[in-house]
Amino acid sequence: MAVEHFLREAVAILGAAVAVLLASHRLRVPPVVGFLLTGVLIGPSGLSLVADPERVELFAEIGVIFLLFAVGLEFSLERLRQVRRAFFLGGSLQSLLTVGAVALLALLAGLEPPRALFLGFLVALSSTAIVLKLYAERRELDAPQGKLVLGILLFQDFLLVPMVVLTPILAGAVRASPGAIAARFGLSLLAVAAVFLVARYLMPRLLEAMVRTGIREVLVLGALLACLGLALLTERLEFSLALGAFLAGIVISESRYSPQIEAEVLPFRDVFNSLFFISIGMLLDVRHAVEHPAAVLALAAAVLALKGTATAAAVGLLGYARRIALIVAAGLAQVGEFSFVLLRVGQVHGLVEPELYQSFIAASILTMLATPVLVALAPRWALASEGGGPSPAADEPEGSLRGHVVVVGYGLSGRNLARVLRAAGIPFVVLELAAEGVRRARAAGDPVLFGDATRRDILERAGVERASVVVFAISDLLAVLRAVTVARQLSPGVHIIVRTRMVAEIDALHRAGADEVIAEEFETSIEIFTRVLARYHVPANVIRAETRALRGERYAMLRSPSGAGEVSQAVLALLAAGTTDLFRVTATSAAAGRSLLDLDLRRRSGAAVIAVVRGERSQTNPPAEVVLEPGDVLVLVGSHGEVESAFQVLERGRADGEVPAEQPPVEPQPAGA
């Protein structure tokens, strides 16, 4: 009967999750929000399809273990290096300001210092699962706000570990003397050090042994063993199960086999992550929320306001413009999934009263539900707030700059463009909003202004009115639309080039005033297309004509769902017929020093050499006895396959698939010969 009861609850959870997720998808609601609503619907205070509180908490505990294991898998040192400034400075500032502000207000409200500090811990953590999903869908992870959000979220994820360690001390479960605190942290550091020693010396060998078996089930079971085993170990050391799971994920993430292992455990990760958020929804007491709506709403509003203000202040202290600070603040204002992990630890140690426990869960779910709306509206609010405020400090460019290029953004595309412009001697100035990008540009010796390109005064300082070209190499659509509009107003004749990743943005950017919109997805397709045609020796002028056609009318041929505007008949005819191509003989070519008779191209490839160009002289219908020299250019004619086979003979001495001729045996020579 117990098994049947468990299966009924599992079926109820899965069925409700599928139904709610389908509805969430139609309403464009993030899956995490759908899982929370699923839990509310089927939990003890909803339809009571899962009514046992202990079973609900068991589901939540299992979900926590695998959730933190998944975070550990994604927490790589390389990823940390890319956002190190946002991680160390942004994360620490945001967390300190949030914890301090919340704890101060809690003290003023009459809470004891340990409880006030613990409440600050709860509010400080944001939702990695919700925010990164939203930013990935909006293609903003590479924008300044995306990098800041990623760094701060990673810091918060890592901050959970010391918070879990400190919670028993705040509750008085562990002696709170300085020596006890130091011992507690020392023990945690020893545990972390032991785990990393295992990662460095033992785990690679174990993973190597598992991989050599070639049995995928071994990888899955080994990963689960590491996760649950380390979780049990840290729990025995009087830390949390979640800490061990997190460390297990880090151990595996630093292995060269981590991509394969992550792919194998991905289904388990998604299932238990979903289970975690569903269990959080089941923990909500709807009756408490209905009976105390004012308190719940006030707590949710206070969390959003306090955390948003603290986050905006932290980003502002890093030197970012107010627009970026407001966008990041809106993205990180909610309470995160790890707050529920910490809340459970605090409840176990008596730091949270039942009424506050339920009010916090209800308010947290409200902040999560508000996050998609805040993230969508924040860029517009931020742009509107930029109206008359002071502009960021900026270095003045040379007033004599005229006919120059304004490069907006000093990411990978901006740096490469600046390098080419510098080498070509073309004057340019870089506009960069991130302080790290400004430092990098100055270190490279590139002229750079620190400022927001959406601001009219910043574009004026960059000399847009006198520029020939403005290139936008940033990944923030709303900011680019605003900046393109302002740049076009300042200089109706300037040529504006915009890079975008999303096809849907092309028309909007053209309407804003862009002359050229380079869509990365389509440009990749065109590059592949041209290289394939070149491989088949289609003449370069025909390839150029086709690429112009593909780029024409804003990629109309590629964007057409019906396939209207197919590749021209010229290319199809060329692929069906013969072609000509040029081969340059180098010192390393197999053809160097050999005669056309010796190479025997006609028999071995089917292609013919119709001319040999040597220096300023061209010899048509060359005799078979002519010996080829480095620097000679051969004019080949034949079908595409024949010309390709001729290239192989000229380069390597034989065509693909051609069996080399047997060499006559070497006669032994007498000694001394």
XYZ file of C-alpha atoms in Angstrom:
673
model
C 0.000 0.000 0.000
C 2.835 2.385 0.775
C 4.260 1.862 -2.708
C 0.859 2.407 -4.295
C 0.383 5.607 -2.265
C 3.795 6.893 -3.361
C 3.049 6.082 -7.003
C -0.274 7.927 -6.825
C 1.503 11.023 -5.539
C 4.238 10.731 -8.166
C 1.634 10.436 -10.945
C -0.212 13.455 -9.535
C 3.000 15.510 -9.485
C 4.014 14.562 -13.020
C 0.523 15.005 -14.468
C 0.032 18.404 -12.877
C 3.518 19.507 -13.921
C 2.882 18.613 -17.574
C -0.499 20.402 -17.598
C 0.790 23.563 -15.924
C 3.931 23.673 -18.079
C 1.853 23.465 -21.263
C -0.234 26.380 -20.029
C 2.902 28.280 -18.956
C 4.444 27.810 -22.389
C 1.379 29.259 -24.103
C 1.407 32.224 -21.712
C 5.210 32.634 -22.124
C 5.755 32.094 -18.393
C 9.178 30.667 -17.369
C 9.089 26.950 -16.460
C 10.287 27.648 -12.912
C 7.198 29.764 -12.291
C 5.085 26.939 -13.713
C 6.665 24.458 -11.307
C 5.957 26.744 -8.342
C 2.305 27.048 -9.385
C 2.147 23.272 -9.822
C 3.288 22.795 -6.238
C 0.718 25.293 -4.946
C -2.014 23.516 -6.916
C -1.340 19.962 -5.736
C 0.085 20.670 -2.267
C -1.524 20.262 1.156
C -3.188 23.690 0.949
C -4.353 23.172 -2.651
C -5.993 20.025 -4.005
C -4.091 17.912 -1.423
C -2.936 15.431 -4.045
C 0.254 15.316 -1.966
C -0.893 15.877 1.595
C 1.862 14.466 3.809
C 4.133 17.349 4.960
C 7.013 14.975 5.694
C 6.858 13.570 2.166
C 6.793 17.088 0.758
C 9.917 17.956 2.741
C 11.588 14.734 1.555
C 10.909 15.717 -2.063
C 12.338 19.175 -1.326
C 15.491 17.731 0.263
C 16.167 15.426 -2.691
C 15.542 18.306 -5.066
C 17.996 20.519 -3.166
C 20.755 17.917 -3.392
C 20.506 17.565 -7.155
C 19.939 21.284 -7.693
C 23.218 22.148 -5.983
C 24.978 19.278 -7.723
C 23.890 20.804 -11.051
C 25.134 24.248 -9.990
C 28.496 22.746 -9.030
C 28.761 21.103 -12.463
C 28.343 24.518 -14.096
C 30.690 26.329 -11.699
C 33.982 26.172 -13.605
C 37.107 28.194 -12.933
C 37.155 29.352 -16.574
C 33.629 30.684 -16.293
C 34.604 32.483 -13.110
C 37.633 34.045 -14.795
C 35.487 35.620 -17.500
C 33.356 37.511 -14.986
C 35.890 37.832 -12.165
C 35.324 41.557 -11.544
C 31.553 41.163 -11.394
C 32.039 38.078 -9.194
C 34.461 39.440 -6.620
C 33.532 43.127 -6.478
C 29.951 43.154 -7.727
C 28.910 40.042 -5.827
C 30.489 41.050 -2.529
C 29.152 44.626 -2.694
C 25.651 43.516 -3.609
C 25.539 40.848 -0.904
C 26.959 43.090 1.851
C 24.629 45.976 1.020
C 21.580 43.694 0.850
C 22.337 41.806 4.066
C 23.143 45.046 5.882
C 20.013 46.891 4.742
C 17.660 43.982 5.509
C 19.266 43.255 8.890
C 19.062 46.927 9.889
C 15.361 47.146 9.046
C 14.694 43.851 10.821
C 16.430 45.163 13.934
C 14.326 48.324 13.795
C 11.252 46.092 13.503
C 12.191 44.380 16.772
C 13.870 41.159 15.635
C 16.817 39.808 17.582
C 20.244 40.328 15.948
C 20.780 36.651 14.955
C 17.323 36.447 13.362
C 17.784 39.832 11.661
C 21.108 38.757 10.170
C 19.642 35.446 9.037
C 16.765 37.280 7.337
C 19.403 39.334 5.507
C 21.007 36.075 4.346
C 17.658 34.862 2.992
C 16.953 38.020 1.015
C 20.497 38.384 -0.370
C 20.262 35.309 -2.628
C 18.665 35.623 -6.094
C 17.299 32.991 -8.464
C 20.007 31.662 -10.774
C 17.547 29.342 -12.516
C 15.000 32.051 -13.369
C 17.309 34.963 -14.193
C 19.827 33.152 -16.393
C 16.982 31.471 -18.282
C 15.362 34.847 -18.974
C 18.637 36.499 -20.008
C 19.527 33.574 -22.280
C 16.137 33.823 -24.008
C 16.652 37.584 -24.466
C 20.204 37.015 -25.830
C 21.629 39.418 -23.226
C 24.165 37.217 -21.463
C 26.978 38.860 -23.454
C 25.666 42.388 -22.812
C 27.137 44.378 -19.867
C 24.078 43.641 -17.724
C 24.285 39.948 -18.599
C 27.917 39.645 -17.510
C 27.190 41.522 -14.281
C 24.176 39.336 -13.509
C 26.162 36.158 -14.179
C 29.057 37.212 -11.940
C 26.828 38.287 -9.058
C 24.702 35.125 -9.278
C 27.806 32.924 -9.219
C 29.027 34.771 -6.125
C 25.655 34.266 -4.442
C 25.711 30.561 -5.283
C 29.115 30.257 -3.674
C 27.992 32.404 -0.724
C 25.431 29.782 0.230
C 28.194 27.603 1.676
C 29.396 30.031 4.414
C 25.788 31.018 5.111
C 24.880 27.395 5.769
C 27.949 27.098 7.995
C 27.020 30.235 9.972
C 23.339 29.355 10.465
C 23.838 26.912 13.400
C 26.083 29.494 15.056
C 23.418 32.188 14.736
C 20.878 29.763 16.208
C 23.118 28.981 19.171
C 23.433 25.320 18.207
C 27.196 25.853 18.124
C 29.074 27.976 20.668
C 29.376 31.457 19.202
C 32.770 32.318 20.656
C 35.395 33.562 18.192
C 37.278 30.310 18.663
C 34.173 28.249 17.883
C 33.432 30.275 14.778
C 37.037 29.933 13.631
C 36.916 26.200 14.300
C 33.684 25.884 12.355
C 35.088 27.704 9.357
C 38.386 25.859 9.693
C 36.573 22.547 9.540
C 34.641 23.679 6.472
C 37.872 24.785 4.793
C 39.452 21.437 5.594
C 36.445 19.682 4.087
C 36.708 21.798 0.931
C 40.473 21.211 0.774
C 39.966 17.462 1.117
C 37.415 17.498 -1.667
C 39.744 19.366 -3.996
C 42.577 16.975 -3.185
C 40.245 14.168 -4.201
C 39.406 16.131 -7.350
C 43.065 16.661 -8.175
C 44.439 13.187 -7.546
C 41.747 10.547 -7.116
C 38.672 11.580 -9.117
C 40.462 11.835 -12.518
C 41.663 8.250 -12.150
C 38.198 7.035 -11.175
C 36.591 8.863 -14.084
C 39.255 7.526 -16.451
C 38.464 3.994 -15.319
C 34.728 4.554 -15.785
C 35.167 6.061 -19.247
C 37.389 3.188 -20.410
C 34.591 0.719 -19.763
C 32.549 2.363 -22.516
C 29.389 1.723 -20.493
C 27.319 4.913 -20.183
C 25.449 3.538 -17.158
C 28.741 3.487 -15.265
C 29.166 7.224 -15.802
C 25.636 7.951 -14.629
C 25.941 5.766 -11.542
C 29.409 7.130 -10.768
C 28.182 10.730 -10.925
C 25.228 9.922 -8.685
C 27.552 8.104 -6.286
C 29.825 11.140 -6.058
C 26.857 13.449 -5.491
C 25.116 11.393 -2.818
C 28.339 10.148 -1.224
C 29.807 13.611 -0.662
C 26.396 14.883 0.472
C 26.314 12.152 3.105
C 29.920 12.905 4.102
C 29.298 16.617 4.691
C 26.098 15.813 6.580
C 28.107 13.517 8.875
C 30.527 16.417 9.423
C 27.494 18.422 10.639
C 27.238 20.509 7.471
C 24.362 20.346 5.015
C 23.645 17.686 2.426
C 23.506 20.503 -0.132
C 27.116 21.504 0.563
C 28.408 18.029 -0.281
C 26.367 17.890 -3.470
C 27.723 21.299 -4.513
C 31.314 20.204 -3.894
C 30.715 16.979 -5.837
C 29.576 19.038 -8.816
C 32.715 21.191 -8.637
C 34.917 18.092 -8.452
C 33.418 16.700 -11.644
C 33.297 20.067 -13.427
C 37.103 20.356 -13.303
C 37.502 16.995 -15.026
C 38.031 16.769 -18.781
C 35.149 14.307 -18.855
C 32.699 16.783 -17.316
C 30.838 17.602 -20.591
C 30.031 13.923 -21.145
C 29.059 13.375 -17.514
C 26.902 16.493 -17.506
C 25.157 15.282 -20.652
C 24.507 11.887 -19.051
C 23.061 13.281 -15.812
C 21.122 16.083 -17.532
C 17.793 14.196 -17.436
C 18.224 13.552 -13.706
C 19.176 17.184 -13.115
C 16.109 18.502 -14.904
C 13.769 16.081 -13.149
C 15.021 16.876 -9.661
C 15.318 20.615 -10.318
C 11.682 20.540 -11.352
C 10.856 18.505 -8.274
C 12.584 21.066 -6.061
C 10.517 23.997 -7.318
C 7.321 21.945 -7.189
C 8.108 21.039 -3.582
C 8.604 24.725 -2.727
C 5.145 25.446 -4.086
C 3.754 22.577 -1.995
C 5.280 24.090 1.131
C 3.176 27.241 0.695
C 0.176 27.497 3.001
C -2.376 29.242 0.812
C -4.704 29.862 3.758
C -1.985 31.790 5.572
C -1.383 33.943 2.491
C -5.122 34.589 2.106
C -5.519 35.451 5.787
C -2.510 37.822 5.798
C -2.473 39.392 2.325
C -1.251 42.793 3.497
C 1.723 41.322 5.376
C 2.706 39.077 2.448
C 2.406 41.860 -0.128
C 4.274 44.305 2.100
C 7.086 41.794 2.631
C 7.334 41.070 -1.114
C 7.378 44.787 -1.957
C 9.988 45.476 0.728
C 12.214 42.683 -0.593
C 11.988 43.958 -4.178
C 12.632 47.561 -3.141
C 15.478 46.896 -0.704
C 17.244 44.362 -2.842
C 16.797 46.388 -6.004
C 18.201 49.498 -4.334
C 21.186 47.621 -2.885
C 21.928 45.981 -6.248
C 21.700 49.282 -8.138
C 24.033 50.898 -5.620
C 26.563 48.051 -5.939
C 26.558 48.240 -9.749
C 26.855 52.021 -9.597
C 29.888 51.729 -7.299
C 31.533 49.577 -9.964
C 31.350 52.554 -12.331
C 28.483 51.479 -14.574
C 25.880 53.895 -15.938
C 22.530 54.299 -14.225
C 20.776 52.455 -17.068
C 22.797 49.278 -16.511
C 22.422 49.569 -12.727
C 18.623 49.734 -12.997
C 18.434 46.788 -15.417
C 20.612 44.582 -13.174
C 18.664 45.664 -10.085
C 15.374 44.600 -11.665
C 16.862 41.256 -12.693
C 18.219 40.381 -9.244
C 15.469 41.794 -7.024
C 13.712 38.475 -6.407
C 14.369 35.867 -3.731
C 16.257 32.831 -5.065
C 15.876 29.097 -4.877
C 18.826 28.771 -2.497
C 16.991 30.991 -0.036
C 14.593 28.069 0.445
C 17.557 25.785 1.094
C 18.774 28.203 3.742
C 15.241 28.683 5.061
C 14.950 24.954 5.731
C 18.275 24.996 7.608
C 17.106 27.979 9.651
C 13.788 26.296 10.419
C 15.552 23.163 11.644
C 17.662 25.278 14.017
C 14.723 27.394 15.220
C 15.745 30.691 13.629
C 12.446 31.090 11.770
C 9.026 31.093 13.409
C 6.170 29.282 11.594
C 4.332 32.506 10.747
C 7.444 34.173 9.319
C 8.289 30.922 7.529
C 4.993 30.918 5.629
C 5.002 34.666 5.004
C 8.515 34.467 3.572
C 7.612 31.564 1.264
C 4.545 33.402 -0.024
C 6.433 36.672 -0.527
C 9.329 34.871 -2.222
C 7.027 33.162 -4.696
C 5.476 36.545 -5.494
C 8.914 38.032 -6.207
C 9.709 35.101 -8.501
C 6.410 35.552 -10.334
C 7.193 39.257 -10.771
C 10.678 38.655 -12.200
C 9.752 38.016 -15.875
C 7.721 41.238 -15.914
C 10.497 43.238 -14.240
C 13.164 41.914 -16.601
C 11.009 42.758 -19.633
C 10.139 46.277 -18.474
C 13.444 47.274 -16.872
C 15.265 48.297 -20.107
C 12.445 50.663 -21.074
C 12.295 52.152 -17.585
C 16.056 52.530 -17.561
C 16.125 54.271 -20.947
C 13.313 56.595 -19.865
C 15.204 57.475 -16.676
C 18.263 58.582 -18.648
C 16.549 61.741 -19.851
C 18.211 64.597 -18.029
C 20.573 62.949 -15.584
C 24.316 63.554 -15.556
C 26.315 61.644 -18.113
C 29.162 59.323 -17.130
C 32.631 60.811 -17.031
C 34.332 60.625 -20.403
C 37.696 61.487 -21.864
C 37.449 64.079 -24.612
C 38.564 62.757 -28.025
C 40.676 64.833 -30.291
C 38.535 67.693 -31.598
C 40.202 67.364 -34.998
C 38.745 63.890 -35.591
C 36.775 63.929 -38.843
C 35.761 61.142 -41.190
C 36.554 58.638 -38.432
C 34.862 55.432 -37.271
C 32.939 55.287 -33.991
C 33.092 51.757 -32.556
C 30.418 51.151 -29.906
C 31.461 48.262 -27.686
C 34.897 46.794 -26.983
C 33.996 43.135 -26.830
C 35.504 40.563 -29.172
C 33.998 42.126 -32.322
C 34.907 45.653 -31.239
C 38.495 44.690 -30.366
C 39.021 42.944 -33.693
C 37.632 45.919 -35.606
C 39.813 48.328 -33.635
C 42.878 46.210 -34.377
C 42.165 46.301 -38.130
C 41.450 50.041 -38.129
C 44.653 50.724 -36.202
C 46.714 48.630 -38.623
C 45.112 50.362 -41.623
C 45.728 53.833 -40.193
C 41.999 54.703 -40.170
C 41.122 57.106 -37.316
C 38.578 55.772 -34.838
C 37.242 56.169 -31.319
C 35.743 53.474 -29.091
C 32.668 53.994 -26.900
C 32.573 51.535 -23.998
C 30.237 51.352 -21.012
C 32.067 48.713 -18.933
C 35.001 49.942 -16.862
C 36.912 46.720 -17.581
C 36.522 47.289 -21.324
C 37.799 50.855 -20.953
C 40.898 49.625 -19.127
C 41.512 46.980 -21.780
C 41.208 49.538 -24.588
C 43.591 51.937 -22.875
C 46.077 49.135 -22.302
C 45.951 48.364 -26.047
C 46.507 52.043 -26.851
C 43.089 52.488 -28.482
C 41.291 55.863 -28.119
C 38.322 55.174 -25.859
C 35.511 57.121 -24.208
C 33.717 55.821 -21.141
C 30.033 56.443 -21.703
C 26.608 55.158 -22.663
C 25.964 55.264 -26.418
C 22.243 55.786 -25.800
C 23.071 59.292 -24.505
C 23.057 62.139 -27.011
C 25.851 64.022 -25.245
C 28.108 60.947 -25.268
C 27.623 60.423 -29.004
C 28.365 64.117 -29.530
C 31.639 63.746 -27.604
C 32.539 60.826 -29.872
C 32.062 63.147 -32.849
C 29.243 61.233 -34.533
C 28.296 64.373 -36.533
C 31.788 64.345 -38.129
C 32.177 60.524 -38.399
C 31.958 58.511 -41.603
C 30.890 55.228 -40.010
C 29.331 54.152 -36.702
C 29.574 50.454 -35.822
C 27.456 48.996 -33.019
C 29.106 45.817 -31.723
C 27.024 45.294 -28.568
C 24.307 42.760 -27.706
C 21.647 44.945 -26.054
C 18.746 45.400 -28.506
C 16.860 48.205 -26.762
C 20.057 50.139 -26.153
C 21.116 49.714 -29.788
C 17.705 50.830 -31.067
C 17.869 53.948 -28.922
C 21.495 54.663 -29.841
C 20.920 54.149 -33.587
C 17.978 56.553 -33.464
C 20.016 59.226 -31.662
C 23.023 58.741 -33.972
C 20.802 59.128 -37.043
C 19.300 62.325 -35.606
C 22.773 63.751 -34.950
C 24.129 62.824 -38.376
C 21.658 61.972 -41.164
C 24.518 61.082 -43.517
C 26.639 58.819 -41.309
C 26.804 55.138 -42.343
C 25.533 52.969 -39.476
C 26.435 49.274 -39.241
C 24.856 47.083 -36.556
C 25.661 43.543 -35.496
C 22.794 41.397 -34.284
C 22.286 37.761 -33.351
C 18.537 37.533 -33.796
C 16.814 37.519 -37.184
C 13.713 39.164 -35.709
C 15.715 42.316 -34.919
C 16.736 43.115 -38.510
C 13.677 45.124 -39.587
C 13.441 47.061 -36.308
C 17.095 48.103 -36.570
C 16.649 49.246 -40.173
C 13.587 51.261 -39.175
C 15.613 52.886 -36.388
C 18.114 54.138 -38.952
C 20.724 51.427 -39.514
C 22.166 51.218 -43.038
C 23.483 47.679 -42.659
C 22.456 44.990 -40.172
C 24.833 42.038 -39.994
C 22.939 39.003 -38.745
C 25.421 36.525 -37.259
C 23.205 33.508 -37.960
C 22.846 34.373 -41.659
C 26.476 35.426 -42.059
C 27.530 32.016 -40.755
C 25.286 30.383 -43.357
C 26.743 32.568 -46.102
C 30.312 31.791 -45.023
C 29.601 28.059 -45.136
C 27.931 28.494 -48.540
C 30.915 30.352 -50.019
C 33.452 27.865 -48.698
C 31.520 24.912 -50.093
C 31.281 26.576 -53.510
C 34.984 27.453 -53.397
C 35.740 23.832 -52.605
C 33.906 22.919 -55.806
C 35.987 25.504 -57.701
C 33.110 27.811 -58.577
C 34.689 31.037 -59.902
C 35.216 33.727 -57.269
C 33.246 36.387 -59.167
C 30.189 34.089 -59.257
C 30.517 33.403 -55.510
C 30.714 37.143 -54.825
C 27.589 37.730 -56.923
C 25.720 35.035 -54.994
C 26.759 36.394 -51.598
C 25.596 39.856 -52.673
C 22.250 38.320 -53.636
C 21.967 36.506 -50.307
C 22.691 39.705 -48.373
C 20.407 41.755 -50.567
C 17.042 43.013 -49.384
C 17.993 42.335 -45.750
C 18.663 38.601 -46.287
C 15.237 38.186 -47.930
C 16.272 34.939 -49.659
C 17.370 33.338 -46.386
C 14.465 34.708 -44.363
C 11.795 33.463 -46.742
C 10.034 30.445 -45.187
C 8.872 29.257 -48.620
C 12.384 29.240 -50.038
C 11.534 31.965 -52.565
C 14.543 33.388 -54.318
C 16.577 30.239 -54.771
C 20.263 30.062 -55.624
C 20.740 31.404 -59.141
C 20.796 29.157 -62.175
C 24.361 30.347 -62.852
C 25.647 28.474 -59.811
C 23.595 25.393 -60.631
C 24.903 25.416 -64.197
C 28.469 25.871 -63.026
C 28.151 22.967 -60.604
C 26.814 20.771 -63.417
C 29.368 21.887 -66.007
C 33.117 22.176 -66.001
C 35.239 24.893 -64.428
C 38.678 26.450 -64.443
C 40.931 27.145 -61.489
C 44.461 28.274 -60.687
C 47.116 26.309 -58.813
C 50.281 28.000 -57.543
C 53.317 25.737 -57.237
C 55.215 26.210 -53.966
C 58.501 24.805 -52.760
C 56.614 22.175 -50.738
C 54.273 21.131 -53.590
C 54.707 17.640 -54.970
C 54.692 19.219 -58.452
C 57.830 21.322 -57.848
C 60.757 20.086 -59.983
C 58.610 17.636 -61.974
C 57.461 17.817 -65.586
C 53.884 17.716 -66.811
C 54.716 14.413 -68.495
C 55.883 12.979 -65.188
C 52.763 14.241 -63.364
C 50.435 12.800 -66.054
C 47.499 14.889 -64.799
C 45.152 14.017 -67.671
C 45.280 10.288 -66.916
C 45.379 10.548 -63.125
C 42.730 13.243 -62.604
C 40.975 13.980 -65.892
C 41.870 17.692 -65.703
C 44.141 19.417 -68.216
C 46.740 22.179 -67.857
C 45.939 24.753 -70.557
C 48.544 27.346 -69.516
C 51.571 27.881 -67.285
C 52.274 31.406 -66.004
C 55.883 32.047 -64.950
C 56.676 35.545 -63.812
C 55.446 37.974 -66.484
C 55.186 35.316 -69.186
C 52.266 33.034 -69.969
C 52.686 29.868 -72.026
C 49.474 28.382 -73.422
C 49.226 24.705 -74.347
C 52.551 24.026 -72.598
C 54.613 21.039 -73.833
C 54.646 17.926 -71.653
C 58.391 18.270 -71.096
C 58.140 21.625 -69.234
C 59.489 21.295 -65.674
C 57.466 23.160 -63.052
C 59.211 25.565 -60.684
C 58.135 27.161 -57.376
C 56.116 30.277 -58.229
C 54.576 28.865 -61.406
C 50.793 29.255 -61.733
C 48.926 26.499 -63.580
C 45.598 27.140 -65.304
C 43.500 23.966 -64.949
C 40.289 23.034 -66.763
C 37.928 20.130 -66.110
C 34.880 19.125 -64.110
C 34.753 20.110 -60.435
C 35.752 16.629 -59.342
C 38.573 16.432 -61.908
C 40.033 19.802 -60.852
C 39.884 18.752 -57.211
C 41.727 15.495 -58.032
C 44.358 17.508 -59.953
C 44.883 19.700 -56.875
C 45.541 16.576 -54.813
C 48.110 15.294 -57.313
C 49.872 18.666 -57.498
C 49.921 19.115 -53.740
C 50.510 15.606 -52.415
C 51.635 13.601 -55.424
C 48.459 11.542 -55.783
C 44.706 11.974 -55.806
C 42.455 10.820 -52.984
C 41.829 7.111 -53.329
C 44.673 6.652 -55.801
C 46.926 3.735 -54.949
C 50.584 4.782 -55.129
C 52.643 2.928 -57.711
C 54.859 0.214 -56.343
C 58.491 1.165 -56.137
C 61.049 -1.238 -57.646
C 62.988 -3.135 -55.013
C 66.344 -1.660 -54.113
C 69.191 -3.910 -55.129
C 71.690 -4.529 -52.327
C 75.014 -2.823 -52.948
C 78.335 -4.444 -52.204
C 80.282 -3.055 -49.295
C 82.391 -0.083 -50.194
C 80.387 0.659 -53.356
